[in-house]
Short mmCIF file of N, CA and C in Angstrom, two decimals:
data_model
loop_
_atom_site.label_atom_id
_atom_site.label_comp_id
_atom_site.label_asym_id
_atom_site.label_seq_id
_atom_site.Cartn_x
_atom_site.Cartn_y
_atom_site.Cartn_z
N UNK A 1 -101.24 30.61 -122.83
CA UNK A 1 -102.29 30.22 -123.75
C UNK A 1 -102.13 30.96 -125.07
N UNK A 2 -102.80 29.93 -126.04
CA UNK A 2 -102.14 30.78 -127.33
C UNK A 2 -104.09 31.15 -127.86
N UNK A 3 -104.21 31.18 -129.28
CA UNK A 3 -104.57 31.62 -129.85
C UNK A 3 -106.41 30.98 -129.51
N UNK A 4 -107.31 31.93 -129.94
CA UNK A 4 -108.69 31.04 -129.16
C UNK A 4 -109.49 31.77 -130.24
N UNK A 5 -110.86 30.68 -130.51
CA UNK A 5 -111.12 30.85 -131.62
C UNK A 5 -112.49 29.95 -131.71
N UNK A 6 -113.56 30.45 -131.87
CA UNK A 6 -114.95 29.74 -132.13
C UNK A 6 -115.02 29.28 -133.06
N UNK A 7 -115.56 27.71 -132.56
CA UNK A 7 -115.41 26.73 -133.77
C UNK A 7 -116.85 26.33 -133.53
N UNK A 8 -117.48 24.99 -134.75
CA UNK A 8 -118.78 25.09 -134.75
C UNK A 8 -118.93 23.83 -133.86
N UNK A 9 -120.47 23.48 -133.40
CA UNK A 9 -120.77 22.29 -132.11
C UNK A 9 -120.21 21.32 -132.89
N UNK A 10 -119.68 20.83 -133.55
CA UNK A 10 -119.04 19.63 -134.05
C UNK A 10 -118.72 18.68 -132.99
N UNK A 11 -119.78 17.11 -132.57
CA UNK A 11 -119.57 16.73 -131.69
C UNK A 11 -118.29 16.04 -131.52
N UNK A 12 -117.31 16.02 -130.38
CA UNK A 12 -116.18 15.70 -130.70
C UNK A 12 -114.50 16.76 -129.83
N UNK A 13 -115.48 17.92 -130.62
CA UNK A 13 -114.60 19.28 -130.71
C UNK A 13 -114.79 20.33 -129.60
N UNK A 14 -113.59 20.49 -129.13
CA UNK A 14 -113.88 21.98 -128.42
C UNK A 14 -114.43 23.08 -128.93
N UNK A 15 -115.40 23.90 -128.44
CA UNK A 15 -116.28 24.79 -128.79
C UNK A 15 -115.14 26.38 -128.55
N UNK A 16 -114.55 26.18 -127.87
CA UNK A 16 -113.40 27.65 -128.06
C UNK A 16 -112.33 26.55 -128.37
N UNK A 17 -111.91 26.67 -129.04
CA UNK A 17 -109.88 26.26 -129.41
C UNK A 17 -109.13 26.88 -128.38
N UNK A 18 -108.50 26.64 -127.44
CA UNK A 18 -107.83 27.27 -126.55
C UNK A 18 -106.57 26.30 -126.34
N UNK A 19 -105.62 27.11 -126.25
CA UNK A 19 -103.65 25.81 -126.20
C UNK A 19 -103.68 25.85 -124.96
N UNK A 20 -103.53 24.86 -124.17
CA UNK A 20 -102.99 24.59 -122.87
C UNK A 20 -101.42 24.55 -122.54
N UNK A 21 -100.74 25.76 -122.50
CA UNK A 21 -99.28 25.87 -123.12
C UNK A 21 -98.99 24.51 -122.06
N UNK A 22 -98.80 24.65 -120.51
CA UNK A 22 -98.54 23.11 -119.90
C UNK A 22 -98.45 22.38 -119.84
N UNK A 23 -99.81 21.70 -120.68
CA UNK A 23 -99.91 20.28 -121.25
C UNK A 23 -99.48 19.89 -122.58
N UNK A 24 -99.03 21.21 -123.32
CA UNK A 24 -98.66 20.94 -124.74
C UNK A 24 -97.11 20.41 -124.62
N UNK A 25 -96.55 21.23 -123.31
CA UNK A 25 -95.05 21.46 -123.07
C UNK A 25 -94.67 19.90 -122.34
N UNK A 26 -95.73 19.41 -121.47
CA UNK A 26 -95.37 18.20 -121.08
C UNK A 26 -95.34 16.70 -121.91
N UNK A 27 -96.49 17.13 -122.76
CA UNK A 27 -96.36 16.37 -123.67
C UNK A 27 -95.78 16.25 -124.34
N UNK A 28 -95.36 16.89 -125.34
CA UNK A 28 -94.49 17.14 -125.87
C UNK A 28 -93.02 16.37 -125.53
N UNK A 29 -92.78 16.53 -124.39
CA UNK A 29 -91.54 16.03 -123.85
C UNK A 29 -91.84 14.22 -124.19
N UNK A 30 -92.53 13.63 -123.73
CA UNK A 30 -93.19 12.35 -123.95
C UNK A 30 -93.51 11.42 -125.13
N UNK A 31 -92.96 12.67 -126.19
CA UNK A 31 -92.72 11.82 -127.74
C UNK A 31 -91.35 10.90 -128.01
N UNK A 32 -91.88 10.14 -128.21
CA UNK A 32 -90.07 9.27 -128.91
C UNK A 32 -89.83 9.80 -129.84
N UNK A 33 -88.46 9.15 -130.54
CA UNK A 33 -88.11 9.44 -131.75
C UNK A 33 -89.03 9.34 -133.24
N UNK A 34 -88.88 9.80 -134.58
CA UNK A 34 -89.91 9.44 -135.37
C UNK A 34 -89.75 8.04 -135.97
N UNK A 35 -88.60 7.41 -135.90
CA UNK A 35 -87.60 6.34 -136.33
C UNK A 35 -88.37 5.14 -135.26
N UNK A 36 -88.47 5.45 -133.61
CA UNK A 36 -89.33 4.65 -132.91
C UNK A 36 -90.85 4.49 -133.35
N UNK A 37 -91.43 5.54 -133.31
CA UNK A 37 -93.09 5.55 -134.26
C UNK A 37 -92.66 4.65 -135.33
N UNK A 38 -92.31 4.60 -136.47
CA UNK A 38 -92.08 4.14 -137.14
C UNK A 38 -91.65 2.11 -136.79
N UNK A 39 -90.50 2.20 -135.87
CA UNK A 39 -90.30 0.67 -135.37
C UNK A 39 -91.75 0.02 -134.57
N UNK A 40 -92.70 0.89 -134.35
CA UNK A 40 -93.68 0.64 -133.24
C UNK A 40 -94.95 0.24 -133.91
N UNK A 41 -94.76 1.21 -135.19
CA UNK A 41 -95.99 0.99 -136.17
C UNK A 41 -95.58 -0.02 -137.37
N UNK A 42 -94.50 -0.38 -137.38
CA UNK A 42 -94.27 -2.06 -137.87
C UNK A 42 -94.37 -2.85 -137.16
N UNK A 43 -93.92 -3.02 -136.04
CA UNK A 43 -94.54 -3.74 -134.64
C UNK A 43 -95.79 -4.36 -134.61
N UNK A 44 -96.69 -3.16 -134.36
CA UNK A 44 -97.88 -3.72 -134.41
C UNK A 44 -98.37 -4.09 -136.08
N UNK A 45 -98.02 -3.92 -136.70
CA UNK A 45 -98.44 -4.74 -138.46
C UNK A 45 -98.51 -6.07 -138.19
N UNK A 46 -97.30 -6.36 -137.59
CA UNK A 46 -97.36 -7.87 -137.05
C UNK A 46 -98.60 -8.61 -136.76
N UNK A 47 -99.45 -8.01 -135.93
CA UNK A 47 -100.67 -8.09 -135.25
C UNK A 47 -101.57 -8.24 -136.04
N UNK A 48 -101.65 -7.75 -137.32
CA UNK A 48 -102.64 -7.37 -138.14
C UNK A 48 -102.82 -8.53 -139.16
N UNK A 49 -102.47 -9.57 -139.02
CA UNK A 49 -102.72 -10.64 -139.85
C UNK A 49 -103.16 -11.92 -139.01
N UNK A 50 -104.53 -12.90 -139.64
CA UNK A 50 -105.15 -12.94 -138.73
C UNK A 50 -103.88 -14.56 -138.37
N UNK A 51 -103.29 -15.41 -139.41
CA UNK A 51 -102.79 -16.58 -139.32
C UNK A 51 -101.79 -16.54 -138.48
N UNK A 52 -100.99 -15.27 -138.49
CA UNK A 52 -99.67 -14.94 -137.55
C UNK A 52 -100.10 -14.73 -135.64
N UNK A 53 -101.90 -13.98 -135.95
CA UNK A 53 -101.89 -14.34 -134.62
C UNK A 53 -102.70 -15.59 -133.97
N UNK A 54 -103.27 -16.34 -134.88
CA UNK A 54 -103.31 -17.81 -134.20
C UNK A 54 -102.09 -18.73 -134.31
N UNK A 55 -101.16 -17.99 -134.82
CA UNK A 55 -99.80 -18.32 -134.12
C UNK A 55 -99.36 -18.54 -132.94
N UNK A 56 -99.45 -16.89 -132.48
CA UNK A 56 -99.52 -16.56 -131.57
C UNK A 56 -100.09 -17.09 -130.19
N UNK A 57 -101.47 -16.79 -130.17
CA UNK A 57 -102.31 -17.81 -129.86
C UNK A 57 -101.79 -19.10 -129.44
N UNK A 58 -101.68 -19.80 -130.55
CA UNK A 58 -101.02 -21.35 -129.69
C UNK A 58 -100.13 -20.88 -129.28
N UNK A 59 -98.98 -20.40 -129.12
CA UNK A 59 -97.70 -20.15 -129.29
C UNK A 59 -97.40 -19.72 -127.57
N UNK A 60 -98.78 -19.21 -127.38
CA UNK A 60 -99.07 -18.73 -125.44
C UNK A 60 -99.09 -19.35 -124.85
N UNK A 61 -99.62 -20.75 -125.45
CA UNK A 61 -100.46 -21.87 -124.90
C UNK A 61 -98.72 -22.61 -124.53
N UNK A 62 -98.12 -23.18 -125.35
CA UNK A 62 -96.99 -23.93 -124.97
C UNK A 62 -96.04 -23.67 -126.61
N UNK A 63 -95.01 -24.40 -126.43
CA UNK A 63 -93.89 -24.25 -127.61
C UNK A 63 -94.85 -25.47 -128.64
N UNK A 64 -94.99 -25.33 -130.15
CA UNK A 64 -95.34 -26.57 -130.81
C UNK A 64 -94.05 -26.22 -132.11
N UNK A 65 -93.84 -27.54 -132.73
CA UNK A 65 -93.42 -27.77 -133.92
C UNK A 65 -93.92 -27.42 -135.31
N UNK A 66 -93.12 -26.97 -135.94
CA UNK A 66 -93.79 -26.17 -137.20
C UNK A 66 -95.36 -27.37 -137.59
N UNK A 67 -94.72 -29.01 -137.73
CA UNK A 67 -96.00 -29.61 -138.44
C UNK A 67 -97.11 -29.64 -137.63
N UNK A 68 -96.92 -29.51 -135.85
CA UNK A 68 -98.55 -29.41 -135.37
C UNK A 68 -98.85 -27.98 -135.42
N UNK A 69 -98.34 -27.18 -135.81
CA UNK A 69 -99.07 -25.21 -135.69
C UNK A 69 -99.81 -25.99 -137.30
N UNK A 70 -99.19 -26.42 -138.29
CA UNK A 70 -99.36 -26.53 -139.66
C UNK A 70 -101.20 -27.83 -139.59
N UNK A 71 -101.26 -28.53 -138.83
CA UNK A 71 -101.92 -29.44 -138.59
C UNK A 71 -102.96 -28.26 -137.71
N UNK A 72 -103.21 -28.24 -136.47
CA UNK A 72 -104.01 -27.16 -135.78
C UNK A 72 -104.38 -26.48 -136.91
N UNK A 73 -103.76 -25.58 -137.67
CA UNK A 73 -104.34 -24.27 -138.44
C UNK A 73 -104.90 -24.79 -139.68
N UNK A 74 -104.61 -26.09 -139.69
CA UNK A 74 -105.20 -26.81 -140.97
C UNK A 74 -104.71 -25.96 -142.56
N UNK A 75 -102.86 -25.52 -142.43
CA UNK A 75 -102.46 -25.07 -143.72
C UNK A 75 -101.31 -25.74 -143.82
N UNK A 76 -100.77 -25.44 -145.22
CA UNK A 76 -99.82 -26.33 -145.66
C UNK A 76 -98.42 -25.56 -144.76
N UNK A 77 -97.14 -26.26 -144.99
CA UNK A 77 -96.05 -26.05 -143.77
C UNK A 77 -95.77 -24.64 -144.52
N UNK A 78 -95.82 -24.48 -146.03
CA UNK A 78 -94.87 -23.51 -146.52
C UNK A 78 -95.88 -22.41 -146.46
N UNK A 79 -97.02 -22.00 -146.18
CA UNK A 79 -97.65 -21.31 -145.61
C UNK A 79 -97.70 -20.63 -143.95
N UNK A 80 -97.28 -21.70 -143.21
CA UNK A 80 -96.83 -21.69 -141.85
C UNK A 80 -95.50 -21.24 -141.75
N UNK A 81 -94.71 -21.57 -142.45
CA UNK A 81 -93.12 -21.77 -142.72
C UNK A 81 -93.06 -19.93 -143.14
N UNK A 82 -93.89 -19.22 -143.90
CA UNK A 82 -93.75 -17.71 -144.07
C UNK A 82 -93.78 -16.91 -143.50
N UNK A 83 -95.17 -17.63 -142.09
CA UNK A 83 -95.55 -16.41 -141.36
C UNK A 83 -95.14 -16.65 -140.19
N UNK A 84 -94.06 -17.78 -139.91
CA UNK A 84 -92.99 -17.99 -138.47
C UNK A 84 -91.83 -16.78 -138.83
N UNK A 85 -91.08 -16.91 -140.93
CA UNK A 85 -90.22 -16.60 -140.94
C UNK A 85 -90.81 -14.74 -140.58
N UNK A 86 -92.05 -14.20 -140.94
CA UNK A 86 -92.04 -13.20 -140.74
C UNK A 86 -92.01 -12.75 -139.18
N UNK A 87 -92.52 -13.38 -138.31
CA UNK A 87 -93.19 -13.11 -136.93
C UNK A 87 -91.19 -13.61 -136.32
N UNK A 88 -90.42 -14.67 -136.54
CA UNK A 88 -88.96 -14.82 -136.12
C UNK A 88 -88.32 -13.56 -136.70
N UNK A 89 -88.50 -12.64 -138.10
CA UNK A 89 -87.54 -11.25 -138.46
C UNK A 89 -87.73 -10.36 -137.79
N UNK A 90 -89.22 -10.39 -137.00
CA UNK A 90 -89.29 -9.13 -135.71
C UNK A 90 -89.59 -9.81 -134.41
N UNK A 91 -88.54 -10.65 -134.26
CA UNK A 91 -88.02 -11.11 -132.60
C UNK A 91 -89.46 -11.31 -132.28
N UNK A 92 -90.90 -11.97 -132.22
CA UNK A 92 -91.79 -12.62 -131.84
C UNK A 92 -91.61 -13.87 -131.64
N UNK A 93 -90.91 -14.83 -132.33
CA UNK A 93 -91.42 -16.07 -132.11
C UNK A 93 -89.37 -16.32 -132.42
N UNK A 94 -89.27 -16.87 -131.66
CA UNK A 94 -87.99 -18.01 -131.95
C UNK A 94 -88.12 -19.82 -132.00
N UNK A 95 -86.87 -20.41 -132.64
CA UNK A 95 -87.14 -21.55 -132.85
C UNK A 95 -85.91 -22.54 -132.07
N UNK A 96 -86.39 -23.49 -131.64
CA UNK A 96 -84.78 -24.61 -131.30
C UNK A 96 -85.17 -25.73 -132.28
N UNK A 97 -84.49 -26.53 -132.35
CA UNK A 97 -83.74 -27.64 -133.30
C UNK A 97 -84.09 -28.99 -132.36
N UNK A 98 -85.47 -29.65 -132.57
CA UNK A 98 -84.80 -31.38 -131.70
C UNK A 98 -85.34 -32.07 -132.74
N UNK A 99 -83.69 -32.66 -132.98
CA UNK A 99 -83.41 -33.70 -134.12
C UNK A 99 -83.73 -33.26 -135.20
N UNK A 100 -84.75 -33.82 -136.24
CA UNK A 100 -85.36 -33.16 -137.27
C UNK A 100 -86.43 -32.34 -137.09
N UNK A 101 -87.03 -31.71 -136.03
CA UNK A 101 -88.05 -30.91 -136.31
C UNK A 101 -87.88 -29.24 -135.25
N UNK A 102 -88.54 -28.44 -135.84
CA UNK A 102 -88.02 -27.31 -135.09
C UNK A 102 -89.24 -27.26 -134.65
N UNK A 103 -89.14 -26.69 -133.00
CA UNK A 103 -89.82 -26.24 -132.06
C UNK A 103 -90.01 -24.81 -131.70
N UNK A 104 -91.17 -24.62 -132.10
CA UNK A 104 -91.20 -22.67 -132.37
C UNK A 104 -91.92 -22.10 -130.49
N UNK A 105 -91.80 -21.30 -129.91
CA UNK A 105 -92.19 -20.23 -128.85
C UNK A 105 -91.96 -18.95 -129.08
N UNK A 106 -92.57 -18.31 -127.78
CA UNK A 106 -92.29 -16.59 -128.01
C UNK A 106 -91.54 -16.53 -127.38
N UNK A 107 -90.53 -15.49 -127.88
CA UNK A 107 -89.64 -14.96 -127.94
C UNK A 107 -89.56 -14.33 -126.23
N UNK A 108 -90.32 -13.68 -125.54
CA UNK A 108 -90.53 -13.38 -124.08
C UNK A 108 -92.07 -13.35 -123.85
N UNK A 109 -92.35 -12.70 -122.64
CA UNK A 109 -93.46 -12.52 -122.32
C UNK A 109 -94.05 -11.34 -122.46
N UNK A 110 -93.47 -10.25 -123.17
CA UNK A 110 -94.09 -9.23 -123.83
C UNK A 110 -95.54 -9.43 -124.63
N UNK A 111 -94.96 -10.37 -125.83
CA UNK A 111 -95.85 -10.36 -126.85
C UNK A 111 -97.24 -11.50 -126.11
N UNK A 112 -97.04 -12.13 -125.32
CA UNK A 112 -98.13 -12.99 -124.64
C UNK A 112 -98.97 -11.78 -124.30
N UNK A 113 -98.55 -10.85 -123.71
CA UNK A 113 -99.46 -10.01 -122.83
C UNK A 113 -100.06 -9.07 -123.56
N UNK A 114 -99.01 -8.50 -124.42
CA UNK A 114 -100.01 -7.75 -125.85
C UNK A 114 -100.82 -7.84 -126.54
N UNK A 115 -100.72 -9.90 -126.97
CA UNK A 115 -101.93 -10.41 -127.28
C UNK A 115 -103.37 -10.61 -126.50
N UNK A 116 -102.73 -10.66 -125.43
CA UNK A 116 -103.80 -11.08 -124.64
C UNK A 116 -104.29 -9.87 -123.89
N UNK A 117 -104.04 -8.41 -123.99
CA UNK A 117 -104.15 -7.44 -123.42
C UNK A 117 -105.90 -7.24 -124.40
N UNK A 118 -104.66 -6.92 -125.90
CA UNK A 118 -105.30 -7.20 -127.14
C UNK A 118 -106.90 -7.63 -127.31
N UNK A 119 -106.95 -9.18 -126.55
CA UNK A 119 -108.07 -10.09 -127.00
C UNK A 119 -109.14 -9.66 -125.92
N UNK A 120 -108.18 -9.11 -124.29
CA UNK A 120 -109.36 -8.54 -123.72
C UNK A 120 -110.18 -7.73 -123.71
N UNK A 121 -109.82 -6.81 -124.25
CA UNK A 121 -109.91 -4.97 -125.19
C UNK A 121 -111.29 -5.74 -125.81
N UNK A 122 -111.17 -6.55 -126.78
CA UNK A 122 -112.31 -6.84 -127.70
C UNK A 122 -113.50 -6.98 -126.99
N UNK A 123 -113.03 -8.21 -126.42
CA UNK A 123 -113.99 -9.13 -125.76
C UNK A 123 -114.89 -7.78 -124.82
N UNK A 124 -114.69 -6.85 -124.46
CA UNK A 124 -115.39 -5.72 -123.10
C UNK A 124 -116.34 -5.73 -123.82
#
Protein backbone atom coordinates (compact mmCIF):
# COMPACT_ATOMS: atom_id res chain seq x y z
CA UNK A 1 0.00 0.00 0.00
CA UNK A 2 1.21 3.29 -0.91
CA UNK A 3 0.51 6.63 0.25
CA UNK A 4 -3.00 7.48 2.42
CA UNK A 5 -4.40 10.62 2.84
CA UNK A 6 -7.80 12.39 4.04
CA UNK A 7 -9.78 13.66 1.51
CA UNK A 8 -13.10 15.61 1.89
CA UNK A 9 -16.92 13.57 1.87
CA UNK A 10 -17.02 14.35 -1.77
CA UNK A 11 -19.79 11.99 -2.80
CA UNK A 12 -18.21 9.68 -5.18
CA UNK A 13 -14.71 9.56 -3.44
CA UNK A 14 -12.88 7.55 -1.06
CA UNK A 15 -12.70 9.17 2.28
CA UNK A 16 -8.88 7.79 3.00
CA UNK A 17 -6.95 7.51 -0.52
CA UNK A 18 -5.39 4.25 0.03
CA UNK A 19 -3.38 2.17 -3.34
CA UNK A 20 -4.38 -1.30 -3.47
CA UNK A 21 -0.80 -2.30 -4.74
CA UNK A 22 -2.73 -5.90 -6.11
CA UNK A 23 -5.32 -4.52 -7.88
CA UNK A 24 -3.26 -1.70 -9.31
CA UNK A 25 -0.63 -4.53 -10.43
CA UNK A 26 -3.41 -6.66 -11.98
CA UNK A 27 -4.81 -4.15 -13.66
CA UNK A 28 -2.50 -2.74 -14.92
CA UNK A 29 -1.50 -5.85 -16.75
CA UNK A 30 -5.09 -5.62 -18.57
CA UNK A 31 -4.32 -2.40 -20.53
CA UNK A 32 -3.84 -2.67 -24.36
CA UNK A 33 -1.73 -0.78 -26.33
CA UNK A 34 -2.31 3.22 -26.54
CA UNK A 35 -2.46 2.82 -30.50
CA UNK A 36 -5.52 0.11 -29.59
CA UNK A 37 -7.39 2.89 -27.22
CA UNK A 38 -7.00 4.95 -29.84
CA UNK A 39 -8.35 2.20 -32.82
CA UNK A 40 -11.26 1.52 -30.16
CA UNK A 41 -12.10 5.12 -29.59
CA UNK A 42 -12.51 5.63 -33.43
CA UNK A 43 -14.48 2.55 -33.41
CA UNK A 44 -16.93 3.60 -31.39
CA UNK A 45 -17.19 7.38 -33.22
CA UNK A 46 -18.74 5.26 -35.68
CA UNK A 47 -21.66 4.83 -33.32
CA UNK A 48 -22.03 8.32 -32.64
CA UNK A 49 -23.88 9.48 -35.62
CA UNK A 50 -27.39 9.07 -35.53
CA UNK A 51 -27.94 8.23 -39.80
CA UNK A 52 -24.96 5.66 -39.77
CA UNK A 53 -26.78 3.89 -37.03
CA UNK A 54 -30.17 3.58 -38.65
CA UNK A 55 -27.98 2.12 -41.02
CA UNK A 56 -27.14 -0.09 -39.00
CA UNK A 57 -30.33 -0.78 -37.74
CA UNK A 58 -31.75 -1.89 -41.05
CA UNK A 59 -28.63 -3.35 -41.92
CA UNK A 60 -29.48 -6.17 -38.76
CA UNK A 61 -32.66 -6.56 -40.10
CA UNK A 62 -31.48 -8.07 -43.65
CA UNK A 63 -28.91 -6.88 -46.58
CA UNK A 64 -30.83 -3.70 -48.57
CA UNK A 65 -29.59 -1.73 -51.63
CA UNK A 66 -28.14 1.63 -51.37
CA UNK A 67 -31.75 3.14 -53.07
CA UNK A 68 -34.10 1.32 -50.40
CA UNK A 69 -31.66 2.36 -47.10
CA UNK A 70 -31.93 5.93 -49.27
CA UNK A 71 -35.91 5.53 -49.59
CA UNK A 72 -36.50 4.05 -45.73
CA UNK A 73 -34.30 6.99 -44.32
CA UNK A 74 -36.08 9.30 -46.57
CA UNK A 75 -32.39 11.02 -47.81
CA UNK A 76 -30.90 11.63 -50.92
CA UNK A 77 -28.37 8.52 -52.23
CA UNK A 78 -25.28 10.93 -51.98
CA UNK A 79 -26.04 11.44 -48.43
CA UNK A 80 -26.46 7.63 -47.89
CA UNK A 81 -23.64 7.02 -50.39
CA UNK A 82 -21.16 9.03 -47.47
CA UNK A 83 -22.16 7.40 -44.54
CA UNK A 84 -21.93 3.58 -46.19
CA UNK A 85 -18.50 4.99 -47.60
CA UNK A 86 -17.63 5.93 -43.97
CA UNK A 87 -19.19 2.89 -41.93
CA UNK A 88 -17.40 0.33 -45.35
CA UNK A 89 -13.54 2.41 -44.32
CA UNK A 90 -13.99 0.83 -40.79
CA UNK A 91 -14.99 -2.76 -41.93
CA UNK A 92 -18.88 -2.24 -40.61
CA UNK A 93 -20.82 -2.59 -43.49
CA UNK A 94 -19.64 -4.29 -46.84
CA UNK A 95 -21.16 -4.25 -50.26
CA UNK A 96 -21.78 -6.97 -53.36
CA UNK A 97 -22.60 -5.93 -56.89
CA UNK A 98 -26.16 -7.50 -58.51
CA UNK A 99 -26.18 -6.11 -61.86
CA UNK A 100 -26.60 -2.42 -61.42
CA UNK A 101 -27.27 -1.98 -57.88
CA UNK A 102 -25.14 -2.63 -54.80
CA UNK A 103 -26.35 -4.59 -51.93
CA UNK A 104 -24.94 -3.31 -48.59
CA UNK A 105 -24.78 -5.84 -45.00
CA UNK A 106 -22.63 -6.09 -41.96
CA UNK A 107 -19.64 -6.94 -42.25
CA UNK A 108 -20.04 -9.93 -39.24
CA UNK A 109 -21.96 -10.32 -36.31
CA UNK A 110 -19.95 -8.26 -34.02
CA UNK A 111 -21.35 -4.98 -34.89
CA UNK A 112 -25.19 -6.50 -34.77
CA UNK A 113 -24.56 -7.26 -31.17
CA UNK A 114 -22.86 -3.99 -30.21
CA UNK A 115 -25.72 -2.30 -31.58
CA UNK A 116 -28.05 -4.10 -30.09
CA UNK A 117 -26.16 -4.61 -26.77
CA UNK A 118 -26.08 -0.74 -27.20
CA UNK A 119 -30.01 -0.20 -27.71
CA UNK A 120 -30.60 -2.51 -24.68
CA UNK A 121 -28.36 -0.49 -22.23
CA UNK A 122 -30.82 2.47 -23.10
CA UNK A 123 -33.93 1.02 -23.16
CA UNK A 124 -33.26 -0.44 -18.91
Amino acid sequence: MCKKENLSQEEGLCEVYEIHDDEVKSAKKSLISEEEYLELSEFFKIFGNTTRLKIISLLCRESLCVCDICEILELSQAAVSNQLRILRAHNIVKFEKEGKSARYSLVDSHVEMIYKMGLEHILE
